[in-house]
Amino acid sequence: MAEIPQSHPRRASLMARQKMVEAASMGLLAESAMIAHGRGEAYDYLLGEKTIGSASLAISEAAARLSKAKNPVISVNGNTVVLAGRDLIRLAAIIGCPIEVNIYYRTEERIKGLLSLLDEQREEVASGTPPDGWIGDWRGCVLSVTILGSDPDDSIDGLEGPRSLCCADGIGHADVILVPLEDGDRCEALVSLGKQVLVIDLNPLSRTARKATVTIVDEVSRAAEELVKSALEAGSPTEWDNEWCLKDALSVISDSGSLI
Protein backbone atom coordinates (compact mmCIF):
# COMPACT_ATOMS: atom_id res chain seq x y z
CA MET A 1 0.00 0.00 0.00
CA ALA A 2 1.31 3.45 -0.93
CA GLU A 3 2.44 5.58 1.98
CA ILE A 4 -0.03 8.39 2.71
CA PRO A 5 1.15 10.99 5.26
CA GLN A 6 -0.82 11.20 8.51
CA SER A 7 -1.14 14.94 7.87
CA HIS A 8 -2.93 14.51 4.53
CA PRO A 9 -6.41 16.11 4.85
CA ARG A 10 -8.07 13.28 2.89
CA ARG A 11 -5.99 10.40 4.22
CA ALA A 12 -8.96 8.22 5.19
CA SER A 13 -10.53 8.54 1.75
CA LEU A 14 -7.26 7.81 -0.04
CA MET A 15 -6.59 4.80 2.19
CA ALA A 16 -10.04 3.43 1.38
CA ARG A 17 -9.41 3.91 -2.32
CA GLN A 18 -6.10 2.08 -2.07
CA LYS A 19 -7.74 -0.82 -0.22
CA MET A 20 -10.26 -1.12 -3.02
CA VAL A 21 -7.56 -1.13 -5.69
CA GLU A 22 -5.64 -3.87 -3.91
CA ALA A 23 -8.77 -5.96 -3.29
CA ALA A 24 -9.73 -5.67 -6.95
CA SER A 25 -6.28 -6.88 -8.00
CA MET A 26 -6.81 -9.94 -5.77
CA GLY A 27 -10.08 -10.76 -7.51
CA LEU A 28 -12.27 -10.00 -4.49
CA LEU A 29 -14.43 -7.35 -6.16
CA ALA A 30 -16.76 -7.18 -9.13
CA GLU A 31 -15.69 -5.09 -12.11
CA SER A 32 -18.27 -2.46 -11.17
CA ALA A 33 -17.01 -2.14 -7.57
CA MET A 34 -14.73 0.82 -8.21
CA ILE A 35 -17.50 2.65 -10.06
CA ALA A 36 -19.82 2.21 -7.08
CA HIS A 37 -17.10 3.33 -4.70
CA GLY A 38 -16.34 6.44 -6.74
CA ARG A 39 -20.01 7.36 -6.90
CA GLY A 40 -20.25 7.10 -3.13
CA GLU A 41 -17.08 9.13 -2.69
CA ALA A 42 -18.68 11.97 -4.67
CA TYR A 43 -21.67 12.04 -2.32
CA ASP A 44 -19.34 11.94 0.66
CA TYR A 45 -17.62 15.10 -0.62
CA LEU A 46 -21.00 16.84 -0.59
CA LEU A 47 -21.69 15.62 2.95
CA GLY A 48 -18.39 17.10 4.11
CA GLU A 49 -16.79 13.66 4.57
CA LYS A 50 -18.27 13.42 8.05
CA THR A 51 -21.18 11.76 9.82
CA ILE A 52 -24.04 14.26 9.75
CA GLY A 53 -26.57 14.61 12.57
CA SER A 54 -29.38 12.63 10.95
CA ALA A 55 -26.95 9.81 10.15
CA SER A 56 -25.92 9.67 13.82
CA LEU A 57 -29.58 9.30 14.79
CA ALA A 58 -30.03 6.59 12.15
CA ILE A 59 -27.01 4.74 13.53
CA SER A 60 -28.53 4.78 17.02
CA GLU A 61 -31.84 3.55 15.62
CA ALA A 62 -30.17 0.77 13.65
CA ALA A 63 -28.19 -0.35 16.70
CA ALA A 64 -31.37 -0.42 18.79
CA ARG A 65 -33.22 -2.52 16.22
CA LEU A 66 -30.35 -4.96 15.86
CA SER A 67 -30.08 -5.31 19.63
CA LYS A 68 -33.81 -6.01 20.06
CA ALA A 69 -34.14 -8.33 17.05
CA LYS A 70 -34.94 -12.02 17.46
CA ASN A 71 -32.85 -13.13 14.48
CA PRO A 72 -30.55 -10.31 13.34
CA VAL A 73 -27.97 -10.76 10.59
CA ILE A 74 -25.34 -8.60 8.91
CA SER A 75 -25.15 -9.09 5.14
CA VAL A 76 -21.93 -8.01 3.42
CA ASN A 77 -20.64 -7.68 -0.13
CA GLY A 78 -17.08 -7.29 -1.37
CA ASN A 79 -16.78 -3.53 -0.89
CA THR A 80 -18.14 -3.81 2.64
CA VAL A 81 -15.75 -6.58 3.69
CA VAL A 82 -12.77 -4.63 2.36
CA LEU A 83 -13.72 -1.27 3.88
CA ALA A 84 -15.53 -2.19 7.10
CA GLY A 85 -15.14 -5.91 7.71
CA ARG A 86 -13.37 -5.65 11.05
CA ASP A 87 -15.87 -3.28 12.63
CA LEU A 88 -18.80 -5.32 11.35
CA ILE A 89 -17.26 -8.40 12.98
CA ARG A 90 -17.03 -6.38 16.21
CA LEU A 91 -20.68 -5.41 15.79
CA ALA A 92 -21.72 -9.01 15.16
CA ALA A 93 -19.88 -10.11 18.31
CA ILE A 94 -21.67 -7.49 20.41
CA ILE A 95 -25.11 -8.22 18.93
CA GLY A 96 -24.54 -11.98 18.83
CA CYS A 97 -25.48 -12.46 15.18
CA PRO A 98 -24.04 -14.12 12.06
CA ILE A 99 -22.48 -12.40 9.06
CA GLU A 100 -23.56 -13.54 5.60
CA VAL A 101 -21.49 -12.92 2.48
CA ASN A 102 -24.05 -12.18 -0.21
CA ILE A 103 -22.87 -10.63 -3.45
CA TYR A 104 -24.66 -9.44 -6.59
CA TYR A 105 -22.15 -10.87 -9.07
CA ARG A 106 -21.60 -14.25 -7.48
CA THR A 107 -18.62 -16.44 -8.40
CA GLU A 108 -17.16 -19.24 -6.31
CA GLU A 109 -13.73 -17.61 -6.46
CA ARG A 110 -14.99 -14.32 -5.04
CA ILE A 111 -17.07 -16.03 -2.35
CA LYS A 112 -14.09 -18.13 -1.22
CA GLY A 113 -11.81 -15.09 -1.24
CA LEU A 114 -14.18 -12.95 0.82
CA LEU A 115 -14.86 -15.74 3.31
CA SER A 116 -11.11 -16.22 3.72
CA LEU A 117 -10.59 -12.49 4.27
CA LEU A 118 -13.37 -12.41 6.87
CA ASP A 119 -11.79 -15.35 8.67
CA GLU A 120 -8.50 -13.43 8.82
CA GLN A 121 -10.27 -10.30 10.04
CA ARG A 122 -12.17 -12.26 12.70
CA GLU A 123 -8.94 -13.70 14.11
CA GLU A 124 -7.35 -10.23 14.09
CA VAL A 125 -10.34 -8.70 15.91
CA ALA A 126 -10.43 -11.58 18.41
CA SER A 127 -6.77 -11.01 19.23
CA GLY A 128 -7.21 -7.27 19.60
CA THR A 129 -8.48 -4.96 22.31
CA PRO A 130 -12.24 -5.10 22.99
CA PRO A 131 -14.31 -1.95 22.45
CA ASP A 132 -14.60 0.50 25.34
CA GLY A 133 -17.46 -0.57 27.57
CA TRP A 134 -17.31 -4.25 26.69
CA ILE A 135 -17.54 -6.70 29.58
CA GLY A 136 -16.91 -10.40 29.07
CA ASP A 137 -14.88 -12.86 27.01
CA TRP A 138 -14.13 -10.75 23.95
CA ARG A 139 -12.07 -13.34 22.10
CA GLY A 140 -14.67 -16.03 22.68
CA CYS A 141 -17.53 -13.83 21.47
CA VAL A 142 -15.68 -12.78 18.32
CA LEU A 143 -14.66 -16.33 17.41
CA SER A 144 -18.27 -17.46 17.93
CA VAL A 145 -19.47 -15.16 15.12
CA THR A 146 -20.73 -17.46 12.37
CA ILE A 147 -19.72 -16.49 8.84
CA LEU A 148 -22.19 -17.72 6.24
CA GLY A 149 -22.28 -17.64 2.46
CA SER A 150 -20.36 -20.62 1.14
CA ASP A 151 -23.42 -22.86 0.75
CA PRO A 152 -26.65 -20.88 0.23
CA ASP A 153 -29.66 -23.08 0.94
CA ASP A 154 -32.53 -20.61 0.64
CA SER A 155 -33.78 -17.95 -1.75
CA ILE A 156 -35.38 -14.51 -1.56
CA ASP A 157 -38.92 -14.47 -2.95
CA GLY A 158 -39.36 -11.91 -5.70
CA LEU A 159 -35.83 -12.21 -7.09
CA GLU A 160 -34.44 -14.45 -9.81
CA GLY A 161 -31.04 -15.94 -10.59
CA PRO A 162 -27.92 -16.05 -8.39
CA ARG A 163 -28.77 -12.82 -6.57
CA SER A 164 -31.82 -14.48 -5.05
CA LEU A 165 -29.64 -16.98 -3.18
CA CYS A 166 -29.21 -16.68 0.58
CA CYS A 167 -28.62 -18.77 3.69
CA ALA A 168 -31.57 -19.97 5.76
CA ASP A 169 -29.63 -19.39 8.99
CA GLY A 170 -28.83 -15.85 7.88
CA ILE A 171 -31.01 -13.68 5.65
CA GLY A 172 -33.62 -16.42 5.21
CA HIS A 173 -34.78 -16.48 8.85
CA ALA A 174 -33.76 -12.95 9.82
CA ASP A 175 -36.24 -10.39 11.08
CA VAL A 176 -33.72 -7.52 11.02
CA ILE A 177 -30.95 -7.24 8.42
CA LEU A 178 -28.10 -4.74 8.32
CA VAL A 179 -27.14 -4.53 4.65
CA PRO A 180 -24.46 -1.95 3.82
CA LEU A 181 -24.23 -0.95 0.15
CA GLU A 182 -27.29 -2.96 -0.89
CA ASP A 183 -28.93 -3.36 -4.30
CA GLY A 184 -32.30 -1.62 -4.62
CA ASP A 185 -34.21 -4.64 -5.93
CA ARG A 186 -33.01 -6.87 -3.11
CA CYS A 187 -33.79 -4.23 -0.50
CA GLU A 188 -37.33 -3.89 -1.83
CA ALA A 189 -37.80 -7.67 -1.94
CA LEU A 190 -36.59 -8.11 1.66
CA VAL A 191 -38.88 -5.34 2.94
CA SER A 192 -41.83 -6.91 1.09
CA LEU A 193 -41.16 -10.13 3.05
CA GLY A 194 -41.75 -8.23 6.29
CA LYS A 195 -38.10 -7.90 7.26
CA GLN A 196 -36.63 -4.71 8.71
CA VAL A 197 -33.83 -3.64 6.38
CA LEU A 198 -31.18 -1.29 7.76
CA VAL A 199 -28.90 0.10 5.06
CA ILE A 200 -25.80 2.26 4.76
CA ASP A 201 -25.95 4.28 1.55
CA LEU A 202 -24.33 7.61 0.69
CA ASN A 203 -26.95 8.37 -1.96
CA PRO A 204 -30.20 9.48 -0.27
CA LEU A 205 -32.02 9.28 -3.62
CA SER A 206 -31.17 5.65 -4.39
CA ARG A 207 -33.92 3.03 -4.45
CA THR A 208 -32.16 1.28 -1.60
CA ALA A 209 -32.18 4.40 0.58
CA ARG A 210 -35.84 5.12 -0.17
CA LYS A 211 -37.12 1.56 0.29
CA ALA A 212 -35.19 0.70 3.47
CA THR A 213 -36.63 0.70 6.98
CA VAL A 214 -33.71 2.75 8.31
CA THR A 215 -31.15 4.44 6.06
CA ILE A 216 -27.78 5.58 7.36
CA VAL A 217 -26.55 8.18 4.87
CA ASP A 218 -22.86 7.86 5.64
CA GLU A 219 -19.61 6.29 4.45
CA VAL A 220 -19.57 2.61 5.37
CA SER A 221 -16.39 2.49 7.46
CA ARG A 222 -17.41 5.55 9.52
CA ALA A 223 -20.90 4.17 10.04
CA ALA A 224 -19.63 0.72 11.04
CA GLU A 225 -17.29 2.22 13.63
CA GLU A 226 -20.13 4.24 15.14
CA LEU A 227 -22.49 1.26 15.09
CA VAL A 228 -20.04 -0.62 17.32
CA LYS A 229 -20.16 2.20 19.86
CA SER A 230 -23.95 2.53 19.67
CA ALA A 231 -24.53 -1.21 20.04
CA LEU A 232 -22.81 -1.17 23.43
CA GLU A 233 -25.35 1.32 24.75
CA ALA A 234 -28.34 0.60 22.54
CA GLY A 235 -31.73 1.86 23.63
CA SER A 236 -35.18 0.92 22.34
CA PRO A 237 -36.35 1.38 18.73
CA THR A 238 -38.44 4.45 17.99
CA GLU A 239 -41.18 5.34 15.51
CA TRP A 240 -38.50 6.06 12.94
CA ASP A 241 -39.22 8.58 10.16
CA ASN A 242 -36.89 7.50 7.37
CA GLU A 243 -38.23 10.07 4.92
CA TRP A 244 -37.19 12.86 7.28
CA CYS A 245 -33.70 11.35 7.50
CA LEU A 246 -33.32 11.31 3.70
CA LYS A 247 -34.63 14.85 3.36
CA ASP A 248 -32.16 16.06 5.98
CA ALA A 249 -29.27 14.45 4.10
CA LEU A 250 -30.43 16.10 0.87
CA SER A 251 -30.60 19.43 2.68
CA VAL A 252 -26.99 19.05 3.85
CA ILE A 253 -25.93 18.17 0.30
CA SER A 254 -27.72 21.17 -1.20
CA ASP A 255 -26.25 23.49 1.42
CA SER A 256 -22.74 22.35 0.50
CA GLY A 257 -22.77 24.93 -2.28
CA SER A 258 -22.41 27.63 0.37
CA LEU A 259 -18.91 26.32 1.13
CA ILE A 260 -17.58 27.89 -2.08
mmCIF file with all atom_site columns, C-alpha atoms in Angstrom, residues 113-256:
data_model
loop_
_atom_site.group_PDB
_atom_site.id
_atom_site.type_symbol
_atom_site.label_atom_id
_atom_site.label_alt_id
_atom_site.label_comp_id
_atom_site.label_asym_id
_atom_site.label_entity_id
_atom_site.label_seq_id
_atom_site.pdbx_PDB_ins_code
_atom_site.Cartn_x
_atom_site.Cartn_y
_atom_site.Cartn_z
_atom_site.occupancy
_atom_site.B_iso_or_equiv
_atom_site.pdbx_formal_charge
_atom_site.auth_seq_id
_atom_site.auth_comp_id
_atom_site.auth_asym_id
_atom_site.auth_atom_id
_atom_site.pdbx_PDB_model_num
ATOM 1   C CA . GLY A 1 113 ? -11.806 -15.093 -1.239  1.00 0.00 ? 113 GLY A CA 1
ATOM 2   C CA . LEU A 1 114 ? -14.182 -12.950 0.817   1.00 0.00 ? 114 LEU A CA 1
ATOM 3   C CA . LEU A 1 115 ? -14.857 -15.744 3.312   1.00 0.00 ? 115 LEU A CA 1
ATOM 4   C CA . SER A 1 116 ? -11.110 -16.223 3.718   1.00 0.00 ? 116 SER A CA 1
ATOM 5   C CA . LEU A 1 117 ? -10.588 -12.491 4.272   1.00 0.00 ? 117 LEU A CA 1
ATOM 6   C CA . LEU A 1 118 ? -13.374 -12.409 6.871   1.00 0.00 ? 118 LEU A CA 1
ATOM 7   C CA . ASP A 1 119 ? -11.787 -15.354 8.672   1.00 0.00 ? 119 ASP A CA 1
ATOM 8   C CA . GLU A 1 120 ? -8.498  -13.435 8.823   1.00 0.00 ? 120 GLU A CA 1
ATOM 9   C CA . GLN A 1 121 ? -10.270 -10.296 10.039  1.00 0.00 ? 121 GLN A CA 1
ATOM 10  C CA . ARG A 1 122 ? -12.166 -12.264 12.699  1.00 0.00 ? 122 ARG A CA 1
ATOM 11  C CA . GLU A 1 123 ? -8.941  -13.701 14.109  1.00 0.00 ? 123 GLU A CA 1
ATOM 12  C CA . GLU A 1 124 ? -7.354  -10.230 14.085  1.00 0.00 ? 124 GLU A CA 1
ATOM 13  C CA . VAL A 1 125 ? -10.343 -8.697  15.906  1.00 0.00 ? 125 VAL A CA 1
ATOM 14  C CA . ALA A 1 126 ? -10.434 -11.577 18.406  1.00 0.00 ? 126 ALA A CA 1
ATOM 15  C CA . SER A 1 127 ? -6.768  -11.011 19.228  1.00 0.00 ? 127 SER A CA 1
ATOM 16  C CA . GLY A 1 128 ? -7.209  -7.266  19.601  1.00 0.00 ? 128 GLY A CA 1
ATOM 17  C CA . THR A 1 129 ? -8.479  -4.958  22.314  1.00 0.00 ? 129 THR A CA 1
ATOM 18  C CA . PRO A 1 130 ? -12.241 -5.105  22.986  1.00 0.00 ? 130 PRO A CA 1
ATOM 19  C CA . PRO A 1 131 ? -14.313 -1.947  22.449  1.00 0.00 ? 131 PRO A CA 1
ATOM 20  C CA . ASP A 1 132 ? -14.596 0.497   25.340  1.00 0.00 ? 132 ASP A CA 1
ATOM 21  C CA . GLY A 1 133 ? -17.463 -0.569  27.565  1.00 0.00 ? 133 GLY A CA 1
ATOM 22  C CA . TRP A 1 134 ? -17.315 -4.249  26.685  1.00 0.00 ? 134 TRP A CA 1
ATOM 23  C CA . ILE A 1 135 ? -17.539 -6.703  29.583  1.00 0.00 ? 135 ILE A CA 1
ATOM 24  C CA . GLY A 1 136 ? -16.910 -10.403 29.072  1.00 0.00 ? 136 GLY A CA 1
ATOM 25  C CA . ASP A 1 137 ? -14.883 -12.860 27.013  1.00 0.00 ? 137 ASP A CA 1
ATOM 26  C CA . TRP A 1 138 ? -14.128 -10.751 23.952  1.00 0.00 ? 138 TRP A CA 1
ATOM 27  C CA . ARG A 1 139 ? -12.072 -13.340 22.097  1.00 0.00 ? 139 ARG A CA 1
ATOM 28  C CA . GLY A 1 140 ? -14.671 -16.025 22.675  1.00 0.00 ? 140 GLY A CA 1
ATOM 29  C CA . CYS A 1 141 ? -17.530 -13.828 21.467  1.00 0.00 ? 141 CYS A CA 1
ATOM 30  C CA . VAL A 1 142 ? -15.676 -12.783 18.323  1.00 0.00 ? 142 VAL A CA 1
ATOM 31  C CA . LEU A 1 143 ? -14.665 -16.325 17.413  1.00 0.00 ? 143 LEU A CA 1
ATOM 32  C CA . SER A 1 144 ? -18.271 -17.455 17.931  1.00 0.00 ? 144 SER A CA 1
ATOM 33  C CA . VAL A 1 145 ? -19.472 -15.156 15.124  1.00 0.00 ? 145 VAL A CA 1
ATOM 34  C CA . THR A 1 146 ? -20.725 -17.462 12.370  1.00 0.00 ? 146 THR A CA 1
ATOM 35  C CA . ILE A 1 147 ? -19.719 -16.487 8.845   1.00 0.00 ? 147 ILE A CA 1
ATOM 36  C CA . LEU A 1 148 ? -22.195 -17.723 6.236   1.00 0.00 ? 148 LEU A CA 1
ATOM 37  C CA . GLY A 1 149 ? -22.282 -17.643 2.458   1.00 0.00 ? 149 GLY A CA 1
ATOM 38  C CA . SER A 1 150 ? -20.357 -20.619 1.144   1.00 0.00 ? 150 SER A CA 1
ATOM 39  C CA . ASP A 1 151 ? -23.420 -22.859 0.746   1.00 0.00 ? 151 ASP A CA 1
ATOM 40  C CA . PRO A 1 152 ? -26.650 -20.879 0.232   1.00 0.00 ? 152 PRO A CA 1
ATOM 41  C CA . ASP A 1 153 ? -29.662 -23.079 0.940   1.00 0.00 ? 153 ASP A CA 1
ATOM 42  C CA . ASP A 1 154 ? -32.530 -20.608 0.638   1.00 0.00 ? 154 ASP A CA 1
ATOM 43  C CA . SER A 1 155 ? -33.782 -17.947 -1.753  1.00 0.00 ? 155 SER A CA 1
ATOM 44  C CA . ILE A 1 156 ? -35.380 -14.514 -1.557  1.00 0.00 ? 156 ILE A CA 1
ATOM 45  C CA . ASP A 1 157 ? -38.922 -14.471 -2.948  1.00 0.00 ? 157 ASP A CA 1
ATOM 46  C CA . GLY A 1 158 ? -39.356 -11.912 -5.702  1.00 0.00 ? 158 GLY A CA 1
ATOM 47  C CA . LEU A 1 159 ? -35.829 -12.205 -7.086  1.00 0.00 ? 159 LEU A CA 1
ATOM 48  C CA . GLU A 1 160 ? -34.439 -14.448 -9.808  1.00 0.00 ? 160 GLU A CA 1
ATOM 49  C CA . GLY A 1 161 ? -31.043 -15.940 -10.588 1.00 0.00 ? 161 GLY A CA 1
ATOM 50  C CA . PRO A 1 162 ? -27.925 -16.052 -8.391  1.00 0.00 ? 162 PRO A CA 1
ATOM 51  C CA . ARG A 1 163 ? -28.766 -12.815 -6.573  1.00 0.00 ? 163 ARG A CA 1
ATOM 52  C CA . SER A 1 164 ? -31.824 -14.481 -5.046  1.00 0.00 ? 164 SER A CA 1
ATOM 53  C CA . LEU A 1 165 ? -29.643 -16.983 -3.179  1.00 0.00 ? 165 LEU A CA 1
ATOM 54  C CA . CYS A 1 166 ? -29.205 -16.677 0.579   1.00 0.00 ? 166 CYS A CA 1
ATOM 55  C CA . CYS A 1 167 ? -28.619 -18.774 3.689   1.00 0.00 ? 167 CYS A CA 1
ATOM 56  C CA . ALA A 1 168 ? -31.569 -19.966 5.764   1.00 0.00 ? 168 ALA A CA 1
ATOM 57  C CA . ASP A 1 169 ? -29.632 -19.394 8.995   1.00 0.00 ? 169 ASP A CA 1
ATOM 58  C CA . GLY A 1 170 ? -28.827 -15.851 7.876   1.00 0.00 ? 170 GLY A CA 1
ATOM 59  C CA . ILE A 1 171 ? -31.009 -13.684 5.651   1.00 0.00 ? 171 ILE A CA 1
ATOM 60  C CA . GLY A 1 172 ? -33.624 -16.415 5.210   1.00 0.00 ? 172 GLY A CA 1
ATOM 61  C CA . HIS A 1 173 ? -34.783 -16.480 8.846   1.00 0.00 ? 173 HIS A CA 1
ATOM 62  C CA . ALA A 1 174 ? -33.758 -12.947 9.816   1.00 0.00 ? 174 ALA A CA 1
ATOM 63  C CA . ASP A 1 175 ? -36.242 -10.393 11.076  1.00 0.00 ? 175 ASP A CA 1
ATOM 64  C CA . VAL A 1 176 ? -33.722 -7.516  11.025  1.00 0.00 ? 176 VAL A CA 1
ATOM 65  C CA . ILE A 1 177 ? -30.954 -7.241  8.424   1.00 0.00 ? 177 ILE A CA 1
ATOM 66  C CA . LEU A 1 178 ? -28.105 -4.743  8.317   1.00 0.00 ? 178 LEU A CA 1
ATOM 67  C CA . VAL A 1 179 ? -27.140 -4.526  4.654   1.00 0.00 ? 179 VAL A CA 1
ATOM 68  C CA . PRO A 1 180 ? -24.459 -1.947  3.821   1.00 0.00 ? 180 PRO A CA 1
ATOM 69  C CA . LEU A 1 181 ? -24.231 -0.949  0.153   1.00 0.00 ? 181 LEU A CA 1
ATOM 70  C CA . GLU A 1 182 ? -27.286 -2.961  -0.889  1.00 0.00 ? 182 GLU A CA 1
ATOM 71  C CA . ASP A 1 183 ? -28.934 -3.360  -4.297  1.00 0.00 ? 183 ASP A CA 1
ATOM 72  C CA . GLY A 1 184 ? -32.304 -1.620  -4.616  1.00 0.00 ? 184 GLY A CA 1
ATOM 73  C CA . ASP A 1 185 ? -34.206 -4.642  -5.927  1.00 0.00 ? 185 ASP A CA 1
ATOM 74  C CA . ARG A 1 186 ? -33.010 -6.871  -3.105  1.00 0.00 ? 186 ARG A CA 1
ATOM 75  C CA . CYS A 1 187 ? -33.793 -4.231  -0.504  1.00 0.00 ? 187 CYS A CA 1
ATOM 76  C CA . GLU A 1 188 ? -37.334 -3.889  -1.826  1.00 0.00 ? 188 GLU A CA 1
ATOM 77  C CA . ALA A 1 189 ? -37.799 -7.674  -1.935  1.00 0.00 ? 189 ALA A CA 1
ATOM 78  C CA . LEU A 1 190 ? -36.593 -8.106  1.657   1.00 0.00 ? 190 LEU A CA 1
ATOM 79  C CA . VAL A 1 191 ? -38.884 -5.344  2.936   1.00 0.00 ? 191 VAL A CA 1
ATOM 80  C CA . SER A 1 192 ? -41.835 -6.914  1.092   1.00 0.00 ? 192 SER A CA 1
ATOM 81  C CA . LEU A 1 193 ? -41.163 -10.126 3.047   1.00 0.00 ? 193 LEU A CA 1
ATOM 82  C CA . GLY A 1 194 ? -41.748 -8.226  6.294   1.00 0.00 ? 194 GLY A CA 1
ATOM 83  C CA . LYS A 1 195 ? -38.104 -7.900  7.260   1.00 0.00 ? 195 LYS A CA 1
ATOM 84  C CA . GLN A 1 196 ? -36.632 -4.713  8.709   1.00 0.00 ? 196 GLN A CA 1
ATOM 85  C CA . VAL A 1 197 ? -33.834 -3.637  6.380   1.00 0.00 ? 197 VAL A CA 1
ATOM 86  C CA . LEU A 1 198 ? -31.177 -1.290  7.757   1.00 0.00 ? 198 LEU A CA 1
ATOM 87  C CA . VAL A 1 199 ? -28.900 0.095   5.058   1.00 0.00 ? 199 VAL A CA 1
ATOM 88  C CA . ILE A 1 200 ? -25.802 2.259   4.763   1.00 0.00 ? 200 ILE A CA 1
ATOM 89  C CA . ASP A 1 201 ? -25.954 4.283   1.554   1.00 0.00 ? 201 ASP A CA 1
ATOM 90  C CA . LEU A 1 202 ? -24.329 7.610   0.693   1.00 0.00 ? 202 LEU A CA 1
ATOM 91  C CA . ASN A 1 203 ? -26.955 8.369   -1.960  1.00 0.00 ? 203 ASN A CA 1
ATOM 92  C CA . PRO A 1 204 ? -30.199 9.477   -0.267  1.00 0.00 ? 204 PRO A CA 1
ATOM 93  C CA . LEU A 1 205 ? -32.021 9.280   -3.617  1.00 0.00 ? 205 LEU A CA 1
ATOM 94  C CA . SER A 1 206 ? -31.172 5.654   -4.389  1.00 0.00 ? 206 SER A CA 1
ATOM 95  C CA . ARG A 1 207 ? -33.925 3.026   -4.447  1.00 0.00 ? 207 ARG A CA 1
ATOM 96  C CA . THR A 1 208 ? -32.160 1.280   -1.597  1.00 0.00 ? 208 THR A CA 1
ATOM 97  C CA . ALA A 1 209 ? -32.179 4.401   0.576   1.00 0.00 ? 209 ALA A CA 1
ATOM 98  C CA . ARG A 1 210 ? -35.841 5.116   -0.169  1.00 0.00 ? 210 ARG A CA 1
ATOM 99  C CA . LYS A 1 211 ? -37.119 1.562   0.285   1.00 0.00 ? 211 LYS A CA 1
ATOM 100 C CA . ALA A 1 212 ? -35.191 0.695   3.468   1.00 0.00 ? 212 ALA A CA 1
ATOM 101 C CA . THR A 1 213 ? -36.630 0.704   6.975   1.00 0.00 ? 213 THR A CA 1
ATOM 102 C CA . VAL A 1 214 ? -33.708 2.751   8.308   1.00 0.00 ? 214 VAL A CA 1
ATOM 103 C CA . THR A 1 215 ? -31.151 4.441   6.059   1.00 0.00 ? 215 THR A CA 1
ATOM 104 C CA . ILE A 1 216 ? -27.776 5.581   7.363   1.00 0.00 ? 216 ILE A CA 1
ATOM 105 C CA . VAL A 1 217 ? -26.549 8.178   4.867   1.00 0.00 ? 217 VAL A CA 1
ATOM 106 C CA . ASP A 1 218 ? -22.859 7.857   5.640   1.00 0.00 ? 218 ASP A CA 1
ATOM 107 C CA . GLU A 1 219 ? -19.611 6.292   4.454   1.00 0.00 ? 219 GLU A CA 1
ATOM 108 C CA . VAL A 1 220 ? -19.575 2.606   5.367   1.00 0.00 ? 220 VAL A CA 1
ATOM 109 C CA . SER A 1 221 ? -16.390 2.491   7.464   1.00 0.00 ? 221 SER A CA 1
ATOM 110 C CA . ARG A 1 222 ? -17.408 5.553   9.524   1.00 0.00 ? 222 ARG A CA 1
ATOM 111 C CA . ALA A 1 223 ? -20.897 4.167   10.039  1.00 0.00 ? 223 ALA A CA 1
ATOM 112 C CA . ALA A 1 224 ? -19.628 0.722   11.044  1.00 0.00 ? 224 ALA A CA 1
ATOM 113 C CA . GLU A 1 225 ? -17.286 2.215   13.632  1.00 0.00 ? 225 GLU A CA 1
ATOM 114 C CA . GLU A 1 226 ? -20.131 4.240   15.140  1.00 0.00 ? 226 GLU A CA 1
ATOM 115 C CA . LEU A 1 227 ? -22.492 1.255   15.089  1.00 0.00 ? 227 LEU A CA 1
ATOM 116 C CA . VAL A 1 228 ? -20.043 -0.621  17.316  1.00 0.00 ? 228 VAL A CA 1
ATOM 117 C CA . LYS A 1 229 ? -20.163 2.201   19.863  1.00 0.00 ? 229 LYS A CA 1
ATOM 118 C CA . SER A 1 230 ? -23.949 2.530   19.673  1.00 0.00 ? 230 SER A CA 1
ATOM 119 C CA . ALA A 1 231 ? -24.533 -1.210  20.042  1.00 0.00 ? 231 ALA A CA 1
ATOM 120 C CA . LEU A 1 232 ? -22.805 -1.174  23.431  1.00 0.00 ? 232 LEU A CA 1
ATOM 121 C CA . GLU A 1 233 ? -25.345 1.323   24.754  1.00 0.00 ? 233 GLU A CA 1
ATOM 122 C CA . ALA A 1 234 ? -28.340 0.601   22.544  1.00 0.00 ? 234 ALA A CA 1
ATOM 123 C CA . GLY A 1 235 ? -31.732 1.864   23.628  1.00 0.00 ? 235 GLY A CA 1
ATOM 124 C CA . SER A 1 236 ? -35.176 0.923   22.339  1.00 0.00 ? 236 SER A CA 1
ATOM 125 C CA . PRO A 1 237 ? -36.352 1.376   18.731  1.00 0.00 ? 237 PRO A CA 1
ATOM 126 C CA . THR A 1 238 ? -38.441 4.452   17.989  1.00 0.00 ? 238 THR A CA 1
ATOM 127 C CA . GLU A 1 239 ? -41.180 5.336   15.505  1.00 0.00 ? 239 GLU A CA 1
ATOM 128 C CA . TRP A 1 240 ? -38.496 6.059   12.936  1.00 0.00 ? 240 TRP A CA 1
ATOM 129 C CA . ASP A 1 241 ? -39.223 8.577   10.159  1.00 0.00 ? 241 ASP A CA 1
ATOM 130 C CA . ASN A 1 242 ? -36.893 7.499   7.370   1.00 0.00 ? 242 ASN A CA 1
ATOM 131 C CA . GLU A 1 243 ? -38.233 10.071  4.919   1.00 0.00 ? 243 GLU A CA 1
ATOM 132 C CA . TRP A 1 244 ? -37.191 12.863  7.282   1.00 0.00 ? 244 TRP A CA 1
ATOM 133 C CA . CYS A 1 245 ? -33.702 11.345  7.495   1.00 0.00 ? 245 CYS A CA 1
ATOM 134 C CA . LEU A 1 246 ? -33.322 11.312  3.703   1.00 0.00 ? 246 LEU A CA 1
ATOM 135 C CA . LYS A 1 247 ? -34.626 14.854  3.359   1.00 0.00 ? 247 LYS A CA 1
ATOM 136 C CA . ASP A 1 248 ? -32.161 16.059  5.981   1.00 0.00 ? 248 ASP A CA 1
ATOM 137 C CA . ALA A 1 249 ? -29.269 14.452  4.096   1.00 0.00 ? 249 ALA A CA 1
ATOM 138 C CA . LEU A 1 250 ? -30.429 16.102  0.872   1.00 0.00 ? 250 LEU A CA 1
ATOM 139 C CA . SER A 1 251 ? -30.597 19.430  2.684   1.00 0.00 ? 251 SER A CA 1
ATOM 140 C CA . VAL A 1 252 ? -26.994 19.046  3.846   1.00 0.00 ? 252 VAL A CA 1
ATOM 141 C CA . ILE A 1 253 ? -25.932 18.171  0.300   1.00 0.00 ? 253 ILE A CA 1
ATOM 142 C CA . SER A 1 254 ? -27.724 21.170  -1.204  1.00 0.00 ? 254 SER A CA 1
ATOM 143 C CA . ASP A 1 255 ? -26.250 23.488  1.423   1.00 0.00 ? 255 ASP A CA 1
ATOM 144 C CA . SER A 1 256 ? -22.736 22.353  0.503   1.00 0.00 ? 256 SER A CA 1
#
